[in-house]
Amino acid sequence: MNASALSHTFSTANPHALATILQASQTRSIIASRDIFDISGTKLWARDQPVSGALQRKLLDRQLRNPLESCLMAEDGVTPQSLVLCTEALLARDTPLGPLLRPHAARIAQEVTYLPLHSVAQLLLTAGQVSRPESFDHAVQAMALAGALMISHGGSTAELRVAMLAGLLH
């Protein structure tokens, strides 16, 4: 892929991601975290304005100054605290991962609180949680599994958090 094609790929809104974000906006508060401009400087959407179908129409075939995901935020989306609740629910369930996770449950649940969730990751996790809950549950399972494996291999706290974040975002 040449540089021009790559630049175009990241300067237009991904229609699949946008559809998922719009679906999530039906039950979550997703707003513009900053003004959204096209490549020529035309303001398409104002900061603090909720995401809606009107935004989707404005973005059709428009190149953006910044990636759309970096311009949006979920005000009531996935947080480290909500991830703790999801992790605790996972650890309480009887799953095939249970025997591997249970010996490390307390440490895994403790470290989830400290995972650094970038605003883009938080937005996409929120959209995924709403639109594809089974995929979000899989991400939480992968996070816990990566944590258990890192703990069992004697990883440092920093390595544990990176492994858990990688599992969550894979």
PDB file of C-alpha atoms in Angstrom:
ATOM      1  CA  MET A   1       0.000   0.000   0.000  1.00  0.00           C
ATOM      2  CA  ASN A   2       1.484   3.336  -0.991  1.00  0.00           C
ATOM      3  CA  ALA A   3       1.651   6.332   1.360  1.00  0.00           C
ATOM      4  CA  SER A   4      -1.241   8.118  -0.351  1.00  0.00           C
ATOM      5  CA  ALA A   5      -3.566   5.122  -0.030  1.00  0.00           C
ATOM      6  CA  LEU A   6      -2.522   4.613   3.584  1.00  0.00           C
ATOM      7  CA  SER A   7      -3.124   8.283   4.354  1.00  0.00           C
ATOM      8  CA  HIS A   8      -6.600   8.094   2.781  1.00  0.00           C
ATOM      9  CA  THR A   9      -7.417   4.942   4.771  1.00  0.00           C
ATOM     10  CA  PHE A  10      -6.782   6.648   8.099  1.00  0.00           C
ATOM     11  CA  SER A  11      -8.259  10.016   7.155  1.00  0.00           C
ATOM     12  CA  THR A  12     -11.747   8.712   6.367  1.00  0.00           C
ATOM     13  CA  ALA A  13     -14.143   7.323   8.943  1.00  0.00           C
ATOM     14  CA  ASN A  14     -14.228   3.543   9.011  1.00  0.00           C
ATOM     15  CA  PRO A  15     -17.875   2.792   8.135  1.00  0.00           C
ATOM     16  CA  HIS A  16     -17.954  -0.365  10.273  1.00  0.00           C
ATOM     17  CA  ALA A  17     -16.528   1.373  13.328  1.00  0.00           C
ATOM     18  CA  LEU A  18     -18.862   4.316  12.806  1.00  0.00           C
ATOM     19  CA  ALA A  19     -21.905   2.029  12.550  1.00  0.00           C
ATOM     20  CA  THR A  20     -20.872   0.285  15.778  1.00  0.00           C
ATOM     21  CA  ILE A  21     -20.321   3.624  17.532  1.00  0.00           C
ATOM     22  CA  LEU A  22     -23.707   4.876  16.319  1.00  0.00           C
ATOM     23  CA  GLN A  23     -25.368   1.708  17.598  1.00  0.00           C
ATOM     24  CA  ALA A  24     -23.702   2.195  20.980  1.00  0.00           C
ATOM     25  CA  SER A  25     -24.848   5.826  21.039  1.00  0.00           C
ATOM     26  CA  GLN A  26     -28.426   4.573  21.270  1.00  0.00           C
ATOM     27  CA  THR A  27     -27.812   3.489  24.875  1.00  0.00           C
ATOM     28  CA  ARG A  28     -24.579   5.279  25.829  1.00  0.00           C
ATOM     29  CA  SER A  29     -23.605   8.927  25.820  1.00  0.00           C
ATOM     30  CA  ILE A  30     -21.034   9.271  23.040  1.00  0.00           C
ATOM     31  CA  ILE A  31     -20.017  12.812  22.217  1.00  0.00           C
ATOM     32  CA  ALA A  32     -17.411  14.683  20.233  1.00  0.00           C
ATOM     33  CA  SER A  33     -14.460  15.309  22.541  1.00  0.00           C
ATOM     34  CA  ARG A  34     -13.279  18.054  20.195  1.00  0.00           C
ATOM     35  CA  ASP A  35     -14.483  19.744  17.025  1.00  0.00           C
ATOM     36  CA  ILE A  36     -14.361  17.464  13.987  1.00  0.00           C
ATOM     37  CA  PHE A  37     -12.960  19.019  10.801  1.00  0.00           C
ATOM     38  CA  ASP A  38     -12.521  17.688   7.313  1.00  0.00           C
ATOM     39  CA  ILE A  39      -9.132  17.886   5.638  1.00  0.00           C
ATOM     40  CA  SER A  40      -9.912  21.315   4.149  1.00  0.00           C
ATOM     41  CA  GLY A  41     -10.756  22.787   7.567  1.00  0.00           C
ATOM     42  CA  THR A  42     -14.549  22.721   7.314  1.00  0.00           C
ATOM     43  CA  LYS A  43     -16.088  22.097  10.722  1.00  0.00           C
ATOM     44  CA  LEU A  44     -18.338  19.041  10.482  1.00  0.00           C
ATOM     45  CA  TRP A  45     -19.296  18.510  14.108  1.00  0.00           C
ATOM     46  CA  ALA A  46     -18.934  20.573  17.279  1.00  0.00           C
ATOM     47  CA  ARG A  47     -17.291  19.525  20.502  1.00  0.00           C
ATOM     48  CA  ASP A  48     -19.702  18.113  23.124  1.00  0.00           C
ATOM     49  CA  GLN A  49     -22.341  17.376  20.466  1.00  0.00           C
ATOM     50  CA  PRO A  50     -23.784  13.835  20.745  1.00  0.00           C
ATOM     51  CA  VAL A  51     -23.041  11.315  18.010  1.00  0.00           C
ATOM     52  CA  SER A  52     -26.010  10.718  15.721  1.00  0.00           C
ATOM     53  CA  GLY A  53     -26.986   9.636  12.242  1.00  0.00           C
ATOM     54  CA  ALA A  54     -26.477  13.233  11.138  1.00  0.00           C
ATOM     55  CA  LEU A  55     -22.762  12.859  11.888  1.00  0.00           C
ATOM     56  CA  GLN A  56     -22.648   9.713   9.790  1.00  0.00           C
ATOM     57  CA  ARG A  57     -24.208  11.562   6.840  1.00  0.00           C
ATOM     58  CA  LYS A  58     -21.710  14.442   7.187  1.00  0.00           C
ATOM     59  CA  LEU A  59     -18.787  12.015   7.174  1.00  0.00           C
ATOM     60  CA  LEU A  60     -19.713  10.185   3.977  1.00  0.00           C
ATOM     61  CA  ASP A  61     -16.695  10.249   1.676  1.00  0.00           C
ATOM     62  CA  ARG A  62     -15.051  13.064   3.658  1.00  0.00           C
ATOM     63  CA  GLN A  63     -11.401  13.005   4.550  1.00  0.00           C
ATOM     64  CA  LEU A  64     -10.871  14.075   8.154  1.00  0.00           C
ATOM     65  CA  ARG A  65      -8.127  16.156   9.715  1.00  0.00           C
ATOM     66  CA  ASN A  66      -7.916  13.664  12.620  1.00  0.00           C
ATOM     67  CA  PRO A  67      -9.054  10.051  12.915  1.00  0.00           C
ATOM     68  CA  LEU A  68     -12.709   9.991  13.970  1.00  0.00           C
ATOM     69  CA  GLU A  69     -12.059   7.711  16.941  1.00  0.00           C
ATOM     70  CA  SER A  70      -9.674  10.266  18.424  1.00  0.00           C
ATOM     71  CA  CYS A  71     -12.416  12.925  18.271  1.00  0.00           C
ATOM     72  CA  LEU A  72     -15.107  10.995  20.167  1.00  0.00           C
ATOM     73  CA  MET A  73     -15.550   9.803  23.723  1.00  0.00           C
ATOM     74  CA  ALA A  74     -18.016   7.654  25.620  1.00  0.00           C
ATOM     75  CA  GLU A  75     -19.010   9.638  28.696  1.00  0.00           C
ATOM     76  CA  ASP A  76     -20.605   6.626  30.367  1.00  0.00           C
ATOM     77  CA  GLY A  77     -18.538   3.907  28.768  1.00  0.00           C
ATOM     78  CA  VAL A  78     -16.169   1.186  29.874  1.00  0.00           C
ATOM     79  CA  THR A  79     -13.965   2.254  32.785  1.00  0.00           C
ATOM     80  CA  PRO A  80     -11.392   0.422  34.874  1.00  0.00           C
ATOM     81  CA  GLN A  81     -14.083   0.145  37.568  1.00  0.00           C
ATOM     82  CA  SER A  82     -16.609  -1.427  35.193  1.00  0.00           C
ATOM     83  CA  LEU A  83     -13.861  -3.755  33.950  1.00  0.00           C
ATOM     84  CA  VAL A  84     -13.301  -4.850  37.548  1.00  0.00           C
ATOM     85  CA  LEU A  85     -16.991  -5.786  37.803  1.00  0.00           C
ATOM     86  CA  CYS A  86     -16.841  -7.689  34.501  1.00  0.00           C
ATOM     87  CA  THR A  87     -13.668  -9.454  35.634  1.00  0.00           C
ATOM     88  CA  GLU A  88     -15.160 -10.396  38.995  1.00  0.00           C
ATOM     89  CA  ALA A  89     -18.257 -11.751  37.205  1.00  0.00           C
ATOM     90  CA  LEU A  90     -16.001 -13.794  34.913  1.00  0.00           C
ATOM     91  CA  LEU A  91     -13.992 -15.138  37.839  1.00  0.00           C
ATOM     92  CA  ALA A  92     -17.213 -16.160  39.625  1.00  0.00           C
ATOM     93  CA  ARG A  93     -18.521 -18.118  36.611  1.00  0.00           C
ATOM     94  CA  ASP A  94     -17.777 -21.772  36.057  1.00  0.00           C
ATOM     95  CA  THR A  95     -15.843 -21.661  32.788  1.00  0.00           C
ATOM     96  CA  PRO A  96     -13.126 -23.814  31.250  1.00  0.00           C
ATOM     97  CA  LEU A  97     -10.677 -21.004  32.152  1.00  0.00           C
ATOM     98  CA  GLY A  98     -11.695 -21.145  35.817  1.00  0.00           C
ATOM     99  CA  PRO A  99      -8.993 -23.536  37.054  1.00  0.00           C
ATOM    100  CA  LEU A 100      -6.303 -21.368  35.460  1.00  0.00           C
ATOM    101  CA  LEU A 101      -7.769 -18.038  36.578  1.00  0.00           C
ATOM    102  CA  ARG A 102      -8.960 -18.775  40.130  1.00  0.00           C
ATOM    103  CA  PRO A 103      -5.512 -19.088  41.756  1.00  0.00           C
ATOM    104  CA  HIS A 104      -4.726 -15.581  40.486  1.00  0.00           C
ATOM    105  CA  ALA A 105      -8.207 -14.043  40.797  1.00  0.00           C
ATOM    106  CA  ALA A 106      -7.446 -11.512  43.522  1.00  0.00           C
ATOM    107  CA  ARG A 107      -4.352 -10.166  41.795  1.00  0.00           C
ATOM    108  CA  ILE A 108      -6.045 -10.017  38.397  1.00  0.00           C
ATOM    109  CA  ALA A 109      -9.035  -8.123  39.809  1.00  0.00           C
ATOM    110  CA  GLN A 110      -6.694  -5.774  41.693  1.00  0.00           C
ATOM    111  CA  GLU A 111      -4.592  -4.905  38.639  1.00  0.00           C
ATOM    112  CA  VAL A 112      -7.551  -4.262  36.312  1.00  0.00           C
ATOM    113  CA  THR A 113      -8.124  -1.002  38.198  1.00  0.00           C
ATOM    114  CA  TYR A 114      -4.724   0.275  37.058  1.00  0.00           C
ATOM    115  CA  LEU A 115      -4.988  -0.502  33.348  1.00  0.00           C
ATOM    116  CA  PRO A 116      -4.365   2.663  31.328  1.00  0.00           C
ATOM    117  CA  LEU A 117      -7.369   2.960  29.019  1.00  0.00           C
ATOM    118  CA  HIS A 118      -6.661   5.418  26.220  1.00  0.00           C
ATOM    119  CA  SER A 119      -9.787   7.336  25.171  1.00  0.00           C
ATOM    120  CA  VAL A 120      -9.847   5.592  21.776  1.00  0.00           C
ATOM    121  CA  ALA A 121      -9.613   2.156  23.411  1.00  0.00           C
ATOM    122  CA  GLN A 122     -12.326   3.145  25.891  1.00  0.00           C
ATOM    123  CA  LEU A 123     -14.599   4.295  23.043  1.00  0.00           C
ATOM    124  CA  LEU A 124     -14.100   1.140  20.989  1.00  0.00           C
ATOM    125  CA  LEU A 125     -14.488  -1.149  24.010  1.00  0.00           C
ATOM    126  CA  THR A 126     -17.724   0.646  24.896  1.00  0.00           C
ATOM    127  CA  ALA A 127     -19.040   0.329  21.353  1.00  0.00           C
ATOM    128  CA  GLY A 128     -18.098  -3.351  21.328  1.00  0.00           C
ATOM    129  CA  GLN A 129     -19.701  -3.976  24.710  1.00  0.00           C
ATOM    130  CA  VAL A 130     -23.004  -2.577  23.450  1.00  0.00           C
ATOM    131  CA  SER A 131     -23.053  -3.948  19.914  1.00  0.00           C
ATOM    132  CA  ARG A 132     -21.262  -7.281  20.373  1.00  0.00           C
ATOM    133  CA  PRO A 133     -21.389  -8.293  24.034  1.00  0.00           C
ATOM    134  CA  GLU A 134     -19.978 -11.748  23.295  1.00  0.00           C
ATOM    135  CA  SER A 135     -16.912 -10.144  21.727  1.00  0.00           C
ATOM    136  CA  PHE A 136     -16.481  -7.860  24.738  1.00  0.00           C
ATOM    137  CA  ASP A 137     -16.781 -10.868  27.074  1.00  0.00           C
ATOM    138  CA  HIS A 138     -14.107 -12.610  24.994  1.00  0.00           C
ATOM    139  CA  ALA A 139     -11.846  -9.562  25.423  1.00  0.00           C
ATOM    140  CA  VAL A 140     -12.316  -9.674  29.216  1.00  0.00           C
ATOM    141  CA  GLN A 141     -11.522 -13.403  29.200  1.00  0.00           C
ATOM    142  CA  ALA A 142      -8.376 -12.776  27.122  1.00  0.00           C
ATOM    143  CA  MET A 143      -7.350 -10.016  29.543  1.00  0.00           C
ATOM    144  CA  ALA A 144      -7.753 -12.304  32.554  1.00  0.00           C
ATOM    145  CA  LEU A 145      -5.997 -15.199  30.820  1.00  0.00           C
ATOM    146  CA  ALA A 146      -3.037 -13.014  29.825  1.00  0.00           C
ATOM    147  CA  GLY A 147      -2.869 -11.789  33.417  1.00  0.00           C
ATOM    148  CA  ALA A 148      -2.929 -15.303  34.858  1.00  0.00           C
ATOM    149  CA  LEU A 149      -0.221 -16.434  32.474  1.00  0.00           C
ATOM    150  CA  MET A 150       2.000 -13.455  33.307  1.00  0.00           C
ATOM    151  CA  ILE A 151       1.520 -13.974  37.045  1.00  0.00           C
ATOM    152  CA  SER A 152       2.314 -17.672  36.761  1.00  0.00           C
ATOM    153  CA  HIS A 153       5.508 -16.810  34.877  1.00  0.00           C
ATOM    154  CA  GLY A 154       6.639 -14.338  37.544  1.00  0.00           C
ATOM    155  CA  GLY A 155       6.149 -11.149  35.549  1.00  0.00           C
ATOM    156  CA  SER A 156       6.524  -7.766  37.186  1.00  0.00           C
ATOM    157  CA  THR A 157       3.526  -5.563  37.895  1.00  0.00           C
ATOM    158  CA  ALA A 158       4.277  -3.494  34.793  1.00  0.00           C
ATOM    159  CA  GLU A 159       4.532  -6.628  32.650  1.00  0.00           C
ATOM    160  CA  LEU A 160       1.303  -7.938  34.150  1.00  0.00           C
ATOM    161  CA  ARG A 161      -0.577  -4.743  33.294  1.00  0.00           C
ATOM    162  CA  VAL A 162       0.801  -4.668  29.749  1.00  0.00           C
ATOM    163  CA  ALA A 163      -0.152  -8.328  29.235  1.00  0.00           C
ATOM    164  CA  MET A 164      -3.661  -7.713  30.554  1.00  0.00           C
ATOM    165  CA  LEU A 165      -4.098  -4.634  28.377  1.00  0.00           C
ATOM    166  CA  ALA A 166      -2.852  -6.578  25.350  1.00  0.00           C
ATOM    167  CA  GLY A 167      -5.340  -9.353  26.103  1.00  0.00           C
ATOM    168  CA  LEU A 168      -8.166  -6.867  26.439  1.00  0.00           C
ATOM    169  CA  LEU A 169      -7.366  -5.046  23.206  1.00  0.00           C
ATOM    170  CA  HIS A 170      -6.307  -7.962  21.047  1.00  0.00           C
TER     171      HIS A 170
END
